[in-house]
Coordinates of C-alpha atoms in Angstrom, one line a residue:
X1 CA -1.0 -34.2 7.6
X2 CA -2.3 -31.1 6.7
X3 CA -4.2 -29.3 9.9
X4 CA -6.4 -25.8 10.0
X5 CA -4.6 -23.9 13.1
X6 CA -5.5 -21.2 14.6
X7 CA -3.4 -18.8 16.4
X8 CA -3.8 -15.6 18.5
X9 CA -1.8 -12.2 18.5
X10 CA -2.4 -9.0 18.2
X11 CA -1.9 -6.7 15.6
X12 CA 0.6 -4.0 15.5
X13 CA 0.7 -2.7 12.1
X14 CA 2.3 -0.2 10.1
X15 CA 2.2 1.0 6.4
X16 CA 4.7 3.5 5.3
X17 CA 6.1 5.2 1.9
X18 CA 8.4 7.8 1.7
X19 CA 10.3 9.9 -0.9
X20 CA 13.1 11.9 0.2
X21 CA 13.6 15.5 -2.2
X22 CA 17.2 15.7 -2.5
X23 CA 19.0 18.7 -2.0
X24 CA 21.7 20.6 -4.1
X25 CA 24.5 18.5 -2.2
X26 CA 22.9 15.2 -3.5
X27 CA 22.2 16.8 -6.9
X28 CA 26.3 17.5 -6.8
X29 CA 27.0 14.1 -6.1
X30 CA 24.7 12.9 -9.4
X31 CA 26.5 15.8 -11.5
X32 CA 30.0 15.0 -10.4
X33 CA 29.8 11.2 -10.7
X34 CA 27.9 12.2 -14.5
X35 CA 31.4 14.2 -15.5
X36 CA 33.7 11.3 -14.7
X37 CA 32.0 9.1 -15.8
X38 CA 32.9 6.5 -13.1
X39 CA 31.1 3.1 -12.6
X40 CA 31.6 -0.1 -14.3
X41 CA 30.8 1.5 -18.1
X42 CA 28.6 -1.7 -18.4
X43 CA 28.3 -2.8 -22.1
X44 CA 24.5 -1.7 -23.2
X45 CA 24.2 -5.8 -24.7
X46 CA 25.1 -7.4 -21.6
X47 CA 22.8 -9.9 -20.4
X48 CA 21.6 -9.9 -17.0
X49 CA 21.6 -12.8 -14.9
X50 CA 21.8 -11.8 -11.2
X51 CA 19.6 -8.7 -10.9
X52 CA 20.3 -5.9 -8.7
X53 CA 17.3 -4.0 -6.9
X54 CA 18.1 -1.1 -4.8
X55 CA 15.3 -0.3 -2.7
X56 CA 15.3 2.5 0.6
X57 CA 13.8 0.8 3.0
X58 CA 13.8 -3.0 4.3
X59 CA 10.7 -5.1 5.7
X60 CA 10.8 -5.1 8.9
X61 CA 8.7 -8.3 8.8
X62 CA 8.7 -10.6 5.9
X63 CA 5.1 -11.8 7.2
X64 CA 2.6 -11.6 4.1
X65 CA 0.0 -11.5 6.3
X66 CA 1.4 -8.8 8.9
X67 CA 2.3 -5.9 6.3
X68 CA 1.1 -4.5 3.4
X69 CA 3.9 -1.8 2.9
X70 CA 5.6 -1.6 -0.6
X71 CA 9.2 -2.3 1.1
X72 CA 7.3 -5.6 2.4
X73 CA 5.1 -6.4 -0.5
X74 CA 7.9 -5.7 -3.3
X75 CA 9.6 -8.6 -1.5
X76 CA 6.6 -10.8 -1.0
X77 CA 5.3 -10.2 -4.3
X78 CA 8.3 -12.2 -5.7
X79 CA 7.9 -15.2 -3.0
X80 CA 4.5 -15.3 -2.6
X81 CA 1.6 -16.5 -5.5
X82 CA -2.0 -15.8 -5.0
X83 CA -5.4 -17.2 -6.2
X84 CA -5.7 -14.2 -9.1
X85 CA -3.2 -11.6 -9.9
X86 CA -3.7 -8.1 -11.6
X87 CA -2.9 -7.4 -14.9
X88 CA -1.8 -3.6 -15.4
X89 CA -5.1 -2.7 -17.4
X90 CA -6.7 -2.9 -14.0
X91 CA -8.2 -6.3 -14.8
X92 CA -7.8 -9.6 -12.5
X93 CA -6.4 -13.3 -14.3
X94 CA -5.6 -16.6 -13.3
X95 CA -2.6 -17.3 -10.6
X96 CA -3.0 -20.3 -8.4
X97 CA -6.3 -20.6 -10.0
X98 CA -6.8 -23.0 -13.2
X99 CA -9.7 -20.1 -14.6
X100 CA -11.6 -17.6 -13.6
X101 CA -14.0 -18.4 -10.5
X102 CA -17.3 -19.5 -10.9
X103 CA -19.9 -17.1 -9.9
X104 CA -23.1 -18.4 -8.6
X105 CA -26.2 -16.1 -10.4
X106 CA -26.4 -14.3 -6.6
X107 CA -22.8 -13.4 -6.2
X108 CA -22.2 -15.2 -2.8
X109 CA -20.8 -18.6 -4.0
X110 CA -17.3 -18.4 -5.7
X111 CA -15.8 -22.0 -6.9
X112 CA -12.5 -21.6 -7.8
X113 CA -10.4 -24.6 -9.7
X114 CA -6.4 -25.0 -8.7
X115 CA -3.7 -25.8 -11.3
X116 CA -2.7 -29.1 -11.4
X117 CA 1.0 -29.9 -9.4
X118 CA 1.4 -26.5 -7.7
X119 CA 4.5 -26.8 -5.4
X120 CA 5.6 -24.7 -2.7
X121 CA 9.5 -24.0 -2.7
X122 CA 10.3 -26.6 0.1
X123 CA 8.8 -29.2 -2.4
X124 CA 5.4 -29.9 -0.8
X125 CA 2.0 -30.1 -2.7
X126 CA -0.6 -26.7 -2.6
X127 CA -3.8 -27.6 -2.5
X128 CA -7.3 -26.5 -1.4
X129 CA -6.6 -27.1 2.3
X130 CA -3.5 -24.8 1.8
X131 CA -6.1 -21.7 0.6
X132 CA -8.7 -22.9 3.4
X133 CA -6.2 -22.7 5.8
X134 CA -4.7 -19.1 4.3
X135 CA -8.4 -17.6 4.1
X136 CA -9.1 -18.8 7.5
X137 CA -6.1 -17.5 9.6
X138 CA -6.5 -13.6 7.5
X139 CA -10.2 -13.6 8.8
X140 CA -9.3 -14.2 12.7
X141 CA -9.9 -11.6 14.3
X142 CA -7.3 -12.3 16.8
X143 CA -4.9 -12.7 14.2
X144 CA -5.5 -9.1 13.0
X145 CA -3.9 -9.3 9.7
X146 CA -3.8 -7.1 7.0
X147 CA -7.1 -8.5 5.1
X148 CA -9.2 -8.9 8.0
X149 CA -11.4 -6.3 6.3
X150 CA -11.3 -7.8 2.9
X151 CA -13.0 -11.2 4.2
X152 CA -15.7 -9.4 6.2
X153 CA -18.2 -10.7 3.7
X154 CA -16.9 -14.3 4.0
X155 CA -19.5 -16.6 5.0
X156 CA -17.6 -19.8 4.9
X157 CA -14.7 -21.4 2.7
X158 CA -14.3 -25.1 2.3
X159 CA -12.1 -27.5 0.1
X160 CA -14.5 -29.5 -2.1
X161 CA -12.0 -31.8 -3.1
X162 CA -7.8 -31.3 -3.0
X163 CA -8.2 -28.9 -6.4
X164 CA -11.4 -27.3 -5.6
X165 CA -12.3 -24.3 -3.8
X166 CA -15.7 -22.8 -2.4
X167 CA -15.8 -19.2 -0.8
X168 CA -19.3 -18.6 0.3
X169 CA -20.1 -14.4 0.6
X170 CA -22.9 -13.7 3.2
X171 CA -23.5 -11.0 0.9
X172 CA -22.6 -10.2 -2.7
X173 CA -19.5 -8.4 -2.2
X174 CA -19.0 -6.9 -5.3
X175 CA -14.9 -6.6 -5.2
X176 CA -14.3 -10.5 -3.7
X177 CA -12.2 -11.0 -6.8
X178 CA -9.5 -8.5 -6.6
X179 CA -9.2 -10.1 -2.9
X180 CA -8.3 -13.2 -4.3
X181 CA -5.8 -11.2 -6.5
X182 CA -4.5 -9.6 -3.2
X183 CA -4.6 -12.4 -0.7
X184 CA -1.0 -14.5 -0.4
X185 CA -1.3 -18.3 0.3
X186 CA 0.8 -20.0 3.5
X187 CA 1.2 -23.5 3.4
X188 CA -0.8 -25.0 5.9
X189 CA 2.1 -27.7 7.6
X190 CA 3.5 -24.6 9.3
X191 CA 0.7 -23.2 11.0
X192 CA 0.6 -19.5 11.6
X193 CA 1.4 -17.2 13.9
X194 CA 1.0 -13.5 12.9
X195 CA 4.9 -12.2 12.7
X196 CA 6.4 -15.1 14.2
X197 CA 6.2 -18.2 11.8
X198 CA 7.1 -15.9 8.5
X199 CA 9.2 -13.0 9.9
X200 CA 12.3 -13.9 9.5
X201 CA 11.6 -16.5 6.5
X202 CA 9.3 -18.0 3.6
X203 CA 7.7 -20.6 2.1
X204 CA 5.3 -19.1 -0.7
X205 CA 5.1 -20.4 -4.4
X206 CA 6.1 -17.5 -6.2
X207 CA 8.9 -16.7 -8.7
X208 CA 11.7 -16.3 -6.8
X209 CA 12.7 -18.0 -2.9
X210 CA 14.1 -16.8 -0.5
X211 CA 18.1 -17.7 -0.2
X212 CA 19.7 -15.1 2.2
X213 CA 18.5 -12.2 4.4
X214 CA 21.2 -9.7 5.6
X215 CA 19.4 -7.7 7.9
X216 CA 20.4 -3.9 6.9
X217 CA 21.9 -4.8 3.9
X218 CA 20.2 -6.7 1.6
X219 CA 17.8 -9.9 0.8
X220 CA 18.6 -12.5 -2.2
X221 CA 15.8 -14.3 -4.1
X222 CA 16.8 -17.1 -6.7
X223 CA 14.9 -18.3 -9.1
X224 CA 12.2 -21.2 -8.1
X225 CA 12.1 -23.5 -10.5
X226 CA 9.1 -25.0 -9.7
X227 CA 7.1 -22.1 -10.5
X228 CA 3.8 -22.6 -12.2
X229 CA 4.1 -19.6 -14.6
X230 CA 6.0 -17.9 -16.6
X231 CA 9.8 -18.8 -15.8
X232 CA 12.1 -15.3 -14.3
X233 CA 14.3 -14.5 -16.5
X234 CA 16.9 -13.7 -14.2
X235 CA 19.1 -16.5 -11.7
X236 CA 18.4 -14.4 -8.6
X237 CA 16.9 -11.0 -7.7
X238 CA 19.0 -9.0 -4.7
X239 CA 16.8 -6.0 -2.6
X240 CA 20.0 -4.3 -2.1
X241 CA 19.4 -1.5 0.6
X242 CA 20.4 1.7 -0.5
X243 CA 18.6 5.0 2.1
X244 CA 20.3 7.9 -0.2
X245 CA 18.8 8.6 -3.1
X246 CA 21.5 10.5 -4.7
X247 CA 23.9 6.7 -4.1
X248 CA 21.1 5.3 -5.9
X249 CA 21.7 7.0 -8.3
X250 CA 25.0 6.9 -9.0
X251 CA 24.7 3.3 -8.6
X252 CA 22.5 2.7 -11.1
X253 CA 23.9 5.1 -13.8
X254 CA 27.4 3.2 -13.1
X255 CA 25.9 -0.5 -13.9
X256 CA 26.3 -1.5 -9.8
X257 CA 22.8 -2.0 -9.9
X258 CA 19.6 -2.5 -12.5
X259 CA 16.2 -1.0 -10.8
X260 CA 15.5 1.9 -8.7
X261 CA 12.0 2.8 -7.5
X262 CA 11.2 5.6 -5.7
X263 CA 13.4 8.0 -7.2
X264 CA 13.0 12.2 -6.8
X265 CA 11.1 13.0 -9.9
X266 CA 13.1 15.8 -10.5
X267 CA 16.2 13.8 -11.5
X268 CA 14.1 11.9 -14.2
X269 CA 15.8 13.6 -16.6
X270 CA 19.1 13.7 -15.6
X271 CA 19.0 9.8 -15.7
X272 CA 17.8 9.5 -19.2
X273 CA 20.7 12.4 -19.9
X274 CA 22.8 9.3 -18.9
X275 CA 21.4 6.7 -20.9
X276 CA 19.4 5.1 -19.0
X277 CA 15.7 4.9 -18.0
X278 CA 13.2 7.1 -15.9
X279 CA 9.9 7.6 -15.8
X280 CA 7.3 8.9 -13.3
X281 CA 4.5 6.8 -12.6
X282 CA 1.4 9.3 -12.7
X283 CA -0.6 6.2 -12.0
X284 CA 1.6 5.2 -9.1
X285 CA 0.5 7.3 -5.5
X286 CA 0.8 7.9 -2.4
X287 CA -2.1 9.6 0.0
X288 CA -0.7 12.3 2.4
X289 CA -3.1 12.3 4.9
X290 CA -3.6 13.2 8.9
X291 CA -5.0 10.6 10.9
X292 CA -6.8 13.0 13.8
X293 CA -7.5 11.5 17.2
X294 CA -10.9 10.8 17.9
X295 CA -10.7 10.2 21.2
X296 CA -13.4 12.1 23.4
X297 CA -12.2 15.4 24.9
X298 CA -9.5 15.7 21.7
X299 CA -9.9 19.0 19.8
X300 CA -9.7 16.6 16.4
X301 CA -12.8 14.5 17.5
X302 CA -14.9 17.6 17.1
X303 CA -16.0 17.4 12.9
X304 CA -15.8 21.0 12.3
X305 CA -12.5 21.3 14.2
X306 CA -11.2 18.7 11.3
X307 CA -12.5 21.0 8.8
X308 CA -11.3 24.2 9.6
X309 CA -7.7 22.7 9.3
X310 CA -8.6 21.0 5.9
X311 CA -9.1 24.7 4.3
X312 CA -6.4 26.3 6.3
X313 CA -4.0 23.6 4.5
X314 CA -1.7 24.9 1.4
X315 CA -1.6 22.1 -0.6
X316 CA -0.1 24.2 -3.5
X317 CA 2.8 24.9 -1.5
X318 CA 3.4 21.1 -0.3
X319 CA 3.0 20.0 -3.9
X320 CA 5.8 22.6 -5.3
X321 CA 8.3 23.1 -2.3
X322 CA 7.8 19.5 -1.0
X323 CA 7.4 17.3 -4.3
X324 CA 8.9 19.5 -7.0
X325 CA 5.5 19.1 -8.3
X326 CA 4.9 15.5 -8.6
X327 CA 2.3 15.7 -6.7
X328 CA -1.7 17.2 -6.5
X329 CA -4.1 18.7 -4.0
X330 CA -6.6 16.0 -2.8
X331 CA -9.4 16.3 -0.7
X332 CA -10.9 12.6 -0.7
X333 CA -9.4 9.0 0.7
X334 CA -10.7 7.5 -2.6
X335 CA -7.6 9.6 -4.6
X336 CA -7.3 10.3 -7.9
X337 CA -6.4 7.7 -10.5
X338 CA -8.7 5.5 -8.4
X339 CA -11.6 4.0 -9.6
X340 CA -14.9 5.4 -9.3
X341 CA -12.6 8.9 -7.9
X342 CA -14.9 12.2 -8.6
X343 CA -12.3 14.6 -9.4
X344 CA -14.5 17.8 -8.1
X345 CA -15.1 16.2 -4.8
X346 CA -11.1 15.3 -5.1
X347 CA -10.5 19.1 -5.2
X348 CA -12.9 20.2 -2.6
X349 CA -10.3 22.4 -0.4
X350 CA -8.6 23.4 -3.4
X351 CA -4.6 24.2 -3.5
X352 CA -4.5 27.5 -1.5
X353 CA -6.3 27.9 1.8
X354 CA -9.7 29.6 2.4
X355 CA -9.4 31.5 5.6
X356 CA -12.7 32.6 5.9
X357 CA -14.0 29.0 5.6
X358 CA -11.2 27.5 7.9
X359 CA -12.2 30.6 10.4
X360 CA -16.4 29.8 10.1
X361 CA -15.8 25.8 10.8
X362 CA -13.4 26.9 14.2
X363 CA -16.1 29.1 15.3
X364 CA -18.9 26.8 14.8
X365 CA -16.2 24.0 16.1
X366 CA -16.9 25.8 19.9
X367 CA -13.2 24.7 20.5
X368 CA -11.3 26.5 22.7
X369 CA -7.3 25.6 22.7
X370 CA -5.3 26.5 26.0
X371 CA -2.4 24.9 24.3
X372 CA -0.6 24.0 21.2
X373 CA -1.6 21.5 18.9
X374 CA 1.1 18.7 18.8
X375 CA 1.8 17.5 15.0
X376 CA 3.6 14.0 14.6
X377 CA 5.1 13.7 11.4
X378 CA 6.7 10.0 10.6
X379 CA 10.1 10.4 10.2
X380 CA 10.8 11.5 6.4
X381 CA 12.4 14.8 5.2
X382 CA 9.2 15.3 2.7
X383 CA 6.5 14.4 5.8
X384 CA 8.3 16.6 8.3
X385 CA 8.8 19.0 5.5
X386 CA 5.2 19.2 4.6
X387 CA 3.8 19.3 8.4
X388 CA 6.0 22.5 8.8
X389 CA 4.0 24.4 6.3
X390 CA 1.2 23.1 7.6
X391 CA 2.1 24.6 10.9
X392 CA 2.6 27.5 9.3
X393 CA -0.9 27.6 8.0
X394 CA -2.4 26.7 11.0
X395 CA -1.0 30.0 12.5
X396 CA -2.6 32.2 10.0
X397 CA -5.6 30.5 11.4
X398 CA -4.4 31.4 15.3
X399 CA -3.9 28.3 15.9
X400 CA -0.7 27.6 17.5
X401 CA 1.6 24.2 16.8
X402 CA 4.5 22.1 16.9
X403 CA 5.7 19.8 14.6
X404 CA 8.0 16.4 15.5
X405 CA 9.4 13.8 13.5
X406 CA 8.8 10.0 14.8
X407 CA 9.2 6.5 13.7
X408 CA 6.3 4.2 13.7
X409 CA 7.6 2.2 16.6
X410 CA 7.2 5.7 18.5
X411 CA 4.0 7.3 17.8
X412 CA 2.2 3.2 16.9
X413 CA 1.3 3.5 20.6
X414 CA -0.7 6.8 20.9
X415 CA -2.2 6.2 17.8
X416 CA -3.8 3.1 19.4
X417 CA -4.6 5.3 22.8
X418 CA -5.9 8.2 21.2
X419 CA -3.6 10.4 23.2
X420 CA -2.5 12.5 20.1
X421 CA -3.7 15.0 17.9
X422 CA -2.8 14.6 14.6
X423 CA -0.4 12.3 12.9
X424 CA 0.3 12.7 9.7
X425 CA 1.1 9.8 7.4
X426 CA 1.9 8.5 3.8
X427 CA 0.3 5.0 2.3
X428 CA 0.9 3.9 -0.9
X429 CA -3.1 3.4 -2.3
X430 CA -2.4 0.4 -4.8
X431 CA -0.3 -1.5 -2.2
X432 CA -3.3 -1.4 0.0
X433 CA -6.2 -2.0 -2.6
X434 CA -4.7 -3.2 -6.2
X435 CA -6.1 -1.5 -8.5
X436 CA -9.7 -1.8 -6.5
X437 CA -11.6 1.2 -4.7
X438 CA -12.3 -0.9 -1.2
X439 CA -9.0 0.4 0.2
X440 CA -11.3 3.0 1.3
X441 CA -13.6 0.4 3.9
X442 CA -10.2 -0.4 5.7
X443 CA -10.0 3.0 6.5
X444 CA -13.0 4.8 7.4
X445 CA -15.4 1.9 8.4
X446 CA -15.8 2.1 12.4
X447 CA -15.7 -2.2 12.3
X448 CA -12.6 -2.2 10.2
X449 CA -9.0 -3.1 11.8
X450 CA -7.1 -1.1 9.5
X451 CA -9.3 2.2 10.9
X452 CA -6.1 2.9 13.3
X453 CA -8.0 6.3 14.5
X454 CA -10.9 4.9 15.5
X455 CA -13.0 7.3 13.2
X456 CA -16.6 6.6 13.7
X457 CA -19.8 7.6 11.5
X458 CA -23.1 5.5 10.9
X459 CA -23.5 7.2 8.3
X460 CA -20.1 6.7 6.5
X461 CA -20.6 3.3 7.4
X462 CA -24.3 2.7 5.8
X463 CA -22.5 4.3 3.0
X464 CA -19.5 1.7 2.6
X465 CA -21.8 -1.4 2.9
X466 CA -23.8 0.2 -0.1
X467 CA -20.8 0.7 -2.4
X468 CA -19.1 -2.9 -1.4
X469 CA -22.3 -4.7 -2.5
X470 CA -23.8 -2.9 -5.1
X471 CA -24.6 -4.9 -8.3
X472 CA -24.1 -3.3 -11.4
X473 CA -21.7 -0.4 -12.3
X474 CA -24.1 2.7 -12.4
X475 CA -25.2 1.2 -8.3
X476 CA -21.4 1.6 -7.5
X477 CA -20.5 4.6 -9.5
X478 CA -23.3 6.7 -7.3
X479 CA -22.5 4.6 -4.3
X480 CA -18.6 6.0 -4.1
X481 CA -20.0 9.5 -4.7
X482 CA -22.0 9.2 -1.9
X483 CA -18.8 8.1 -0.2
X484 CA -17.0 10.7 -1.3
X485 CA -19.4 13.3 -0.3
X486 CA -19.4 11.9 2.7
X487 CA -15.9 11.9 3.0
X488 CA -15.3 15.7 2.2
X489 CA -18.2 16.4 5.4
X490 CA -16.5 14.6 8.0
X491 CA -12.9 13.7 7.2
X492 CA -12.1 10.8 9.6
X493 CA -8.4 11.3 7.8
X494 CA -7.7 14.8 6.8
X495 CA -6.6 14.5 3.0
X496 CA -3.7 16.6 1.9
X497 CA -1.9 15.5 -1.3
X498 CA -1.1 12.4 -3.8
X499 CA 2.6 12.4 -4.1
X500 CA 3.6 10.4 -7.5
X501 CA 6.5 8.0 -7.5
X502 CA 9.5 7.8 -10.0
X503 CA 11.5 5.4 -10.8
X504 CA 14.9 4.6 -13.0
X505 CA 16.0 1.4 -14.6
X506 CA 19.2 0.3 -16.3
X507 CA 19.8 0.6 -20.0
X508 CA 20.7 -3.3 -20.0
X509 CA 17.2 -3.9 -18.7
X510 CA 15.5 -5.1 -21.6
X511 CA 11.6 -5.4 -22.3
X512 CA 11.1 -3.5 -18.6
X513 CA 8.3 -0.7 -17.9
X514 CA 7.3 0.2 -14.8
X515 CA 4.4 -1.0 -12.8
X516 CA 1.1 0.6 -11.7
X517 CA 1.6 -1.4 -8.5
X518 CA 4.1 -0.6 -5.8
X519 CA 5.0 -3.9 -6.1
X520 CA 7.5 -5.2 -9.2
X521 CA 4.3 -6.5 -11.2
X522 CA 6.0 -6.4 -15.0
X523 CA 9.2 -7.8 -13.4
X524 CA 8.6 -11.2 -15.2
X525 CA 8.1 -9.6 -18.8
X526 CA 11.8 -8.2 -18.1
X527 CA 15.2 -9.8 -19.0

């Protein structure tokens, strides 16, 4: 018998991207494998059957509900179904769901009909208890997962009959539909516990299930032939784990493998040179951002201390020596290529630093250092990279700094203290949010779980609420401009750049372009 469990742990939750620049050794290894021409030579007609993914990074949780990272939700994506789904011209359509929900004529009652004989892959029914259950472990609090601030508006959820659902909004949340296109459904005979019952394992309704996880090396999916939409094209789909880019690569352009996301735009290219496929996903970003402690007592809890470093920042130089260029100045958390994103506000601080300005908020800041700041980059060559010309510019400014690269695991813990002063980070936006702008609430809103620094401001908060409920689209447009003004006054995370993602396919990949999403959302047009 199906039961509603509840289940209590805390949350300890990353989200990561990171693209490594290669250097000329790597660029060597491309050339050199180019000029022999090595590989398999695979025939440009062959079919494919058992495709190959190579990805940098694993999951280290296969938890749904734990991580919203794009090594975690390019795996997820594949096992998992959800009530809608996106379509890549930004619009939401029918997954789980029979049709588009029913909207009650004051926005807070959503009735959403299930397709008939959904399955999960151990062979059991989903039904309207299953999503009851799945909405109502993501909005305990104690659960902390990843859409705990995406159901702040739910009111209540019930299962009118086994095929019917009704979410009831204590206000009219004006983005509850691209929740439903985000949220991933657990069968409820499991239970959940938040990285413990899905960690290690699966049991979604997606394309593909899970057959094998080789922790380090790879994860194999086969195709799930129970799967209530459109049928894979492909027997299994492996996440092979591949770190260096430049064996990427060569992989790819010598048939080992079919996919390659996340590849250094500058070797676009050099790729298609090959014969094969690359492309850099303009649409497709990352935020560079610091999170600054706002812990009392911290120089970085002081608003104008924030600023001054915002316009000592060169973001021109990050963008060129860091990302080869595939990447832009930002100044907002709502980034470009985001809806409702006001590209004057996005370019408040500009790409070059403004001394005088960084020098007039420091004064008017009062803060006096008898130290030096301590930067924490995560662990990547381009984060590191770009917090050491950072450092740089703080100099110019007199302010002295260090930089040090740490993993999450490290640095998790003083970002939940406080004891820190900046931390700078990279999150991929449409992993987060879809193509919606409500990412932003996660981040910034002083009740939200997903606000890891504990930024704080009434005002910024009065603001969200506004924008999340508004009514019709001229409300929202000046709503997120009042956010965004906001934002560029207080900067609860210091924006730096968008970095742009590239990525390389096989020339036997046929019918493939890729996705908007940092998850592998055309994968099922492929074969």
């Amino acid at each position: 018998m199906k039961t509603t469990l509840r289940r209590r742990l805390a949350l300890r939750s990353r989200a990561h991207l990171h693209k490594v620049v290669l250097g000329a050794a790597a660029a060597g290894l491309v050339v050199a494998t180019a000029a022999c021409g090595g590989g398999t030579g695979a025939d440009a007609d062959a079919k494919i059957t058992d495709l190959v993914i190579d990805v940098s990074a694993e999951p280290d949780s296969l938890d749904p509900m734990y991580r919203n990272t794009p090594e975690a939700q390019r795996f997820y994506r594949l096992a998992y179904s959800s009530l809608l789904k996106w379509n890549e011209d930004k619009s939401v359509a029918p997954d789980l769901a029979a049709e588009l929900p029913q909207i009650s004529e004051d926005r807070k009652t959503y009735t959403i009909k299930l397709r008939p004989g959904l399955k999960f892959h151990d062979g059991s029914d989903l039904d309207a208890e299953d999503v009851v259950f799945t909405y109502t472990q993501a909005a305990e609090k104690s659960n902390g997962t990843i859409y705990l601030s995406a159901l702040a508006y739910m009111d209540s959820i019930e299962a009118k009959d086994a095929d019917t659902v009704v979410l009831t909004l204590n206000a009219p949340y004006a983005y509850m539909e691209s929740r439903l296109a985000m949220i991933p459904i657990l069968s409820s005979e499991a239970g959940y516990k938040p990285n413990e019952t899905y960690s290690q394992t699966e049991n979604g309704s997606g394309p593909f299930k899970l057959e094998k996880v080789s922790r380090g090396d790879s994860m194999r999916l086969v195709r799930f032939d129970g799967y209530h939409g459109t049928k894979p094209a492909f027997d299994s789909v492996t996440l092979k784990v591949i770190p260096e880019e430049a064996s990427r690569i060569a992989r790819l352009t010598n048939g080992e493998s079919h996919l390659a996301p996340d590849i250094p735009a500058e070797y676009v290219k050099q790729i298609k040179d090959r014969g094969h496929n690359a492309e850099t996903v303009t649409t497709n970003i990352s935020r560079v951002f610091f999170y600054p402690s706002q812990k009392k007592g911290q120089p970085t809890a002081n608003t104008d201390f924030r600023l001054a470093l915002s316009w000592a920042i060169d973001r021109g130089a990050i963008v060129n020596q860091v990302y080869k260029g595939a990447a832009a100045a930002n100044s907002t958390y709502l980034t470009p290529g985001m809806m409702y994103h006001d590209e004057t506000l996005g370019k408040t601080f500009g790409e070059k630093p403004d001394l005088a300005k960084a020098k007039e908020h420091l004064a008017a800041s009062g803060v006096t250092l008898n130290r030096k700041l301590s930067i924490i980059a995560f662990n990547s060559p381009d984060l590191v990279s770009a917090a050491t010309i950072v450092q740089s510019n703080l100099k110019e400014l007199g302010i002295e700094a260090t930089v040090e690269g740490q993993d999450t695991a490290a640095f998790y813990p003083k970002l939940v203290s406080g004891d820190y002063d900046l931390i700078m980070f990279s999150n991929a936006v449409t992993a987060a949010g879809g193509f919606a702008p409500d990412y932003v609430n996660g981040g910034l809103n002083s009740a939200s779980a997903n606000n890891f620094n504990k930024f704080s401001d009434p005002e910024m908060d009065k603001l969200l609420n506004t924008a999340l409920i508004a009514e019709t689209e001229q409300e929202r447009a000046a709503a997120w401009l009042a956010v965004q003004e906001r934002d560029v006054v207080t900067q609860g995370n210091i924006q730096i750049v968008v970095s742009q993602t590239s990525e390389a396919w096989s020339k036997n990949l046929k019918n493939y372009q890729p996705s908007s999403l940092f998850w592998f959302n055309t994968l099922l047009d492929a074969s």
